[in-house]
Tab-separated table of C-alpha atoms in Angstrom:
chain	number	residue	atom	x	y	z
A	1	MET	CA	0.000	0.000	0.000
A	2	THR	CA	1.231	3.491	-0.885
A	3	VAL	CA	0.204	6.911	0.418
A	4	GLY	CA	1.145	10.394	-0.759
A	5	VAL	CA	1.647	12.989	1.984
A	6	ASP	CA	2.216	16.732	1.805
A	7	THR	CA	1.821	19.225	4.667
A	8	SER	CA	-1.966	19.626	4.376
A	9	GLU	CA	-4.474	18.445	6.971
A	10	SER	CA	-6.161	16.324	4.301
A	11	ALA	CA	-2.911	14.467	3.601
A	12	TYR	CA	-2.468	13.811	7.314
A	13	HIS	CA	-5.932	12.190	7.418
A	14	ALA	CA	-4.988	10.140	4.361
A	15	PHE	CA	-1.807	8.944	6.035
A	16	GLU	CA	-3.707	8.022	9.204
A	17	TRP	CA	-6.289	6.072	7.168
A	18	ALA	CA	-3.610	4.276	5.144
A	19	ALA	CA	-1.524	3.465	8.235
A	20	ARG	CA	-4.460	1.932	10.094
A	21	HIS	CA	-5.477	-0.089	7.073
A	22	ALA	CA	-1.956	-1.312	6.303
A	23	TRP	CA	-1.592	-2.332	9.953
A	24	SER	CA	-4.878	-4.285	9.809
A	25	LEU	CA	-3.565	-6.151	6.755
A	26	ARG	CA	-0.130	-6.734	8.321
A	27	THR	CA	1.497	-5.193	5.262
A	28	ASP	CA	4.165	-2.512	4.851
A	29	LEU	CA	3.285	1.078	3.976
A	30	GLN	CA	5.163	3.064	1.329
A	31	VAL	CA	5.031	6.781	2.153
A	32	TYR	CA	5.869	9.465	-0.428
A	33	LEU	CA	6.592	12.744	1.366
A	34	ALA	CA	6.477	16.178	-0.278
A	35	ASP	CA	8.561	17.450	2.652
A	36	PRO	CA	11.061	14.796	3.825
A	37	GLY	CA	11.566	16.808	7.019
A	38	ASP	CA	7.894	16.594	8.024
A	39	THR	CA	7.612	14.758	11.349
A	40	THR	CA	3.833	14.980	11.920
A	41	VAL	CA	3.308	11.429	10.627
A	42	GLN	CA	5.332	10.092	13.544
A	43	ARG	CA	2.352	10.676	15.848
A	44	VAL	CA	0.373	8.070	13.929
A	45	LEU	CA	3.252	5.611	13.801
A	46	GLU	CA	3.690	5.814	17.560
A	47	ARG	CA	0.152	4.431	17.952
A	48	LEU	CA	0.880	1.563	15.530
A	49	PRO	CA	4.250	0.210	16.647
A	50	MET	CA	3.922	-2.992	14.601
A	51	LEU	CA	3.525	-1.111	11.312
A	52	THR	CA	6.574	-0.931	9.025
A	53	ALA	CA	6.663	2.292	6.986
A	54	HIS	CA	9.188	3.171	4.279
A	55	PHE	CA	9.622	6.868	3.493
A	56	ARG	CA	10.584	8.346	0.129
A	57	PRO	CA	10.589	11.903	-1.249
A	58	SER	CA	7.913	12.569	-3.875
A	59	GLY	CA	10.243	15.057	-5.595
A	60	ASP	CA	9.371	17.831	-8.015
A	61	ASP	CA	6.790	15.754	-9.896
A	62	PRO	CA	4.613	14.017	-7.281
A	63	VAL	CA	2.101	12.810	-9.892
A	64	ALA	CA	4.808	10.904	-11.762
A	65	ALA	CA	6.243	9.524	-8.512
A	66	LEU	CA	2.859	8.241	-7.324
A	67	VAL	CA	1.953	6.787	-10.717
A	68	ARG	CA	5.275	4.892	-10.762
A	69	ALA	CA	4.537	3.643	-7.241
A	70	SER	CA	1.166	2.332	-8.402
A	71	ASP	CA	3.000	-0.275	-10.517
A	72	SER	CA	4.032	-2.173	-7.395
A	73	SER	CA	1.113	-1.297	-5.109
A	74	ALA	CA	-2.364	-2.759	-4.743
A	75	THR	CA	-3.760	0.539	-3.443
A	76	LEU	CA	-2.754	4.189	-3.607
A	77	VAL	CA	-4.099	6.555	-0.929
A	78	LEU	CA	-4.458	10.338	-1.311
A	79	GLY	CA	-6.044	13.174	0.600
A	80	CYS	CA	-8.871	14.977	-1.174
A	81	LYS	CA	-7.053	18.330	-0.989
A	82	GLY	CA	-3.392	19.238	-1.019
A	83	GLU	CA	-1.297	22.032	0.382
A	84	GLN	CA	-1.858	24.045	-2.805
A	85	HIS	CA	-5.641	23.562	-2.771
A	86	ARG	CA	-7.136	23.948	0.709
A	87	SER	CA	-10.473	25.528	-0.258
A	88	LEU	CA	-13.626	23.911	-1.607
A	89	GLY	CA	-13.167	21.442	-4.427
A	90	LEU	CA	-10.654	18.722	-5.152
A	91	GLY	CA	-6.883	18.817	-4.858
A	92	SER	CA	-5.002	19.452	-8.084
A	93	LEU	CA	-3.157	16.109	-7.961
A	94	VAL	CA	-6.133	13.826	-7.420
A	95	LEU	CA	-7.581	13.544	-10.926
A	96	PRO	CA	-4.196	13.390	-12.741
A	97	VAL	CA	-3.077	10.563	-10.441
A	98	LEU	CA	-6.430	8.813	-10.651
A	99	ARG	CA	-6.439	8.802	-14.465
A	100	ARG	CA	-2.936	7.311	-14.704
A	101	ALA	CA	-2.685	5.054	-11.642
A	102	ARG	CA	-2.432	1.348	-12.369
A	103	CYS	CA	-4.082	0.264	-9.110
A	104	GLY	CA	-7.111	1.195	-7.045
A	105	VAL	CA	-7.040	4.706	-5.541
A	106	VAL	CA	-8.539	5.693	-2.185
A	107	VAL	CA	-9.317	9.397	-1.822
A	108	VAL	CA	-9.747	10.162	1.875
A	109	ARG	CA	-12.493	12.682	2.526
A	110	GLY	CA	-15.714	12.995	4.482
A	111	ARG	CA	-16.820	13.108	8.096
A	112	PRO	CA	-14.330	12.252	10.864
A	113	GLU	CA	-16.370	9.263	12.073
A	114	ALA	CA	-16.345	7.812	8.554
A	115	ILE	CA	-12.592	8.300	8.179
A	116	ARG	CA	-12.133	6.554	11.525
A	117	GLY	CA	-14.316	3.644	10.333
A	118	GLU	CA	-17.001	3.939	12.993
A	119	HIS	CA	-20.128	3.154	10.923
A	120	GLY	CA	-19.382	-0.490	10.169
A	121	TRP	CA	-20.662	-0.225	6.574
A	122	ILE	CA	-18.940	-0.553	3.193
A	123	THR	CA	-20.993	0.728	0.250
A	124	ALA	CA	-20.638	-0.486	-3.343
A	125	ALA	CA	-22.082	1.877	-5.948
A	126	VAL	CA	-23.458	-0.349	-8.730
A	127	GLY	CA	-24.943	0.398	-12.115
A	128	GLY	CA	-22.162	0.103	-14.687
A	129	CYS	CA	-19.914	-2.305	-16.571
A	130	GLU	CA	-17.338	-2.166	-13.752
A	131	ASP	CA	-19.722	-3.647	-11.167
A	132	PRO	CA	-17.805	-6.961	-10.771
A	133	VAL	CA	-14.551	-5.267	-9.740
A	134	VAL	CA	-16.453	-2.788	-7.545
A	135	LEU	CA	-18.198	-5.659	-5.770
A	136	ARG	CA	-15.000	-7.689	-5.362
A	137	ARG	CA	-13.184	-4.779	-3.728
A	138	ALA	CA	-16.158	-4.040	-1.486
A	139	VAL	CA	-16.291	-7.684	-0.394
A	140	GLU	CA	-12.553	-7.655	0.405
A	141	LEU	CA	-13.052	-4.603	2.602
A	142	CYS	CA	-16.050	-6.124	4.382
A	143	ARG	CA	-14.033	-9.231	5.178
A	144	THR	CA	-10.996	-7.254	6.348
A	145	ARG	CA	-13.015	-4.890	8.522
A	146	ARG	CA	-15.821	-7.297	9.446
A	147	ALA	CA	-18.200	-4.687	8.096
A	148	ARG	CA	-21.661	-4.929	6.597
A	149	LEU	CA	-22.194	-4.461	2.859
A	150	ARG	CA	-24.566	-2.018	1.214
A	151	LEU	CA	-25.412	-1.890	-2.496
A	152	LEU	CA	-26.169	1.638	-3.680
A	153	HIS	CA	-27.936	2.196	-6.993
A	154	ILE	CA	-28.536	5.799	-8.012
A	155	HIS	CA	-30.916	6.847	-10.755
A	156	LEU	CA	-31.854	10.402	-11.616
A	157	PRO	CA	-35.067	11.864	-10.191
A	158	ALA	CA	-38.086	12.639	-12.340
A	159	GLN	CA	-37.457	15.411	-14.835
A	160	HIS	CA	-40.230	17.447	-16.493
A	161	GLY	CA	-42.755	15.042	-15.019
A	162	VAL	CA	-41.082	11.964	-16.503
A	163	THR	CA	-40.062	9.301	-13.950
A	164	VAL	CA	-36.839	7.361	-14.503
A	165	PRO	CA	-37.534	3.676	-13.661
A	166	ARG	CA	-35.337	1.658	-11.301
A	167	ASP	CA	-32.837	-0.591	-13.018
A	168	GLU	CA	-34.005	-3.812	-11.396
A	169	ALA	CA	-31.719	-5.928	-13.622
A	170	THR	CA	-28.601	-4.205	-12.270
A	171	ILE	CA	-29.653	-4.868	-8.690
A	172	ARG	CA	-30.475	-8.522	-9.413
A	173	ARG	CA	-27.119	-9.066	-11.133
A	174	ALA	CA	-25.255	-7.584	-8.174
A	175	VAL	CA	-27.147	-9.722	-5.658
A	176	LEU	CA	-26.589	-12.898	-7.710
A	177	PHE	CA	-22.883	-12.079	-8.069
A	178	LEU	CA	-22.583	-11.799	-4.295
A	179	ARG	CA	-24.412	-15.074	-3.683
A	180	THR	CA	-21.653	-16.802	-5.643
A	181	THR	CA	-18.588	-14.844	-4.502
A	182	ALA	CA	-19.533	-13.896	-0.926
A	183	PRO	CA	-22.426	-16.053	0.316
A	184	GLU	CA	-21.670	-15.061	3.907
A	185	LEU	CA	-22.672	-11.444	3.176
A	186	THR	CA	-26.304	-10.359	2.980
A	187	PRO	CA	-26.257	-6.888	1.447
A	188	GLU	CA	-28.601	-4.050	2.212
A	189	VAL	CA	-29.957	-2.616	-1.055
A	190	LEU	CA	-30.378	1.152	-1.204
A	191	VAL	CA	-31.988	2.653	-4.313
A	192	GLU	CA	-31.742	6.440	-4.483
A	193	SER	CA	-33.882	8.507	-6.848
A	194	ARG	CA	-31.955	11.740	-6.622
A	195	HIS	CA	-28.842	13.393	-7.992
A	196	PRO	CA	-25.588	11.502	-7.299
A	197	HIS	CA	-24.023	14.266	-5.210
A	198	GLU	CA	-27.082	14.308	-2.913
A	199	ALA	CA	-27.122	10.538	-2.438
A	200	LEU	CA	-23.383	10.291	-1.795
A	201	ALA	CA	-23.320	13.207	0.633
A	202	ALA	CA	-25.995	11.497	2.756
A	203	LEU	CA	-24.259	8.116	3.153
A	204	ASP	CA	-23.567	6.690	6.605
A	205	SER	CA	-20.658	4.531	5.488
A	206	ASP	CA	-16.971	4.062	6.199
A	207	LEU	CA	-16.100	3.893	2.514
A	208	VAL	CA	-17.838	3.902	-0.858
A	209	VAL	CA	-16.426	1.851	-3.734
A	210	VAL	CA	-16.993	3.130	-7.276
A	211	GLY	CA	-15.717	2.339	-10.769
A	212	ARG	CA	-13.811	4.863	-12.817
A	213	GLY	CA	-16.666	5.422	-15.235
A	214	GLY	CA	-16.311	6.206	-18.902
A	215	GLN	CA	-16.807	9.872	-19.612
A	216	HIS	CA	-14.456	11.864	-21.836
A	217	ASP	CA	-12.069	12.753	-19.008
A	218	GLY	CA	-11.910	9.190	-17.704
A	219	VAL	CA	-14.103	9.813	-14.652
A	220	GLY	CA	-17.820	9.044	-14.696
A	221	LEU	CA	-20.679	11.079	-13.244
A	222	VAL	CA	-21.130	9.033	-10.053
A	223	THR	CA	-17.365	8.795	-9.486
A	224	ARG	CA	-16.905	12.544	-9.857
A	225	ALA	CA	-19.804	13.180	-7.482
A	226	ALA	CA	-18.225	10.820	-4.947
A	227	LEU	CA	-14.827	12.516	-5.171
A	228	TYR	CA	-16.338	15.947	-4.573
A	229	HIS	CA	-19.271	15.233	-2.262
A	230	ALA	CA	-19.139	11.810	-0.554
A	231	SER	CA	-19.470	11.803	3.229
A	232	CYS	CA	-16.737	9.136	3.500
A	233	PRO	CA	-13.494	7.982	1.832
A	234	VAL	CA	-13.844	6.849	-1.790
A	235	LEU	CA	-12.160	3.832	-3.376
A	236	VAL	CA	-12.005	4.121	-7.164
A	237	ALA	CA	-11.524	0.478	-8.106
A	238	ARG	CA	-9.436	-0.753	-11.006
A	239	PRO	CA	-9.360	-4.306	-12.358
A	240	GLU	CA	-6.141	-6.149	-11.523
A	241	PRO	CA	-4.372	-8.520	-13.933
A	242	MET	CA	-5.025	-12.199	-13.211
A	243	HIS	CA	-1.300	-12.805	-12.687
A	244	ASP	CA	-1.017	-9.992	-10.141
A	245	ASP	CA	-0.278	-11.475	-6.716
A	246	ARG	CA	0.088	-8.224	-4.811
A	247	ALA	CA	-1.545	-7.892	-1.419
A	248	LYS	CA	-5.189	-6.911	-1.711
A	249	LEU	CA	-6.641	-3.765	-0.153
């Protein structure tokens, strides 16, 4: 697992999330520091004495450094805002890294209780061609954290008096997939008839798993809404090669 850290508060939360998760998996953590002299991360490491962390400078081109790191990592963790972008919106590095990363990317954002993992829920946003990988990653997280699984399907609300019907086939496919791959999990199904940013901002979840989507910039509507508005950290899943034996998230 790899995490990028600058001197922003958001990056500190990302490091704390990544450190706790790497410790729970008993795996090492690769830390790319914008400021090699930054000692704030030591406070987290003191609480996790069994965690092994390796520190590296991210250099003048942190996007390139993190993308290279994604070659040998199962998961890349980022804060939602960086030291150069502390206002509303998304940090300037997030989308460039997300588009080029060759592994799943967790963007740490949302309410403190969600970042700390206090809800006990993992949410899988379903409704696209990437549903199998989204569901597999959500199942892995549920098993690691002993969390409950929620399936979230979002469809747009009625417009100009025309109601958009629920996609029952998508929900059935997701449930059948889980019966085969994770029979021990009985998912809660949540169907939201509202705009994606509204549904994702209202989640009581520790993490929401989404696919990348397929719009022109490489990030779909639901994924973009999650990155900007979700009430919890967001895992943008990416399919892994069959021969890849890296540690799972």
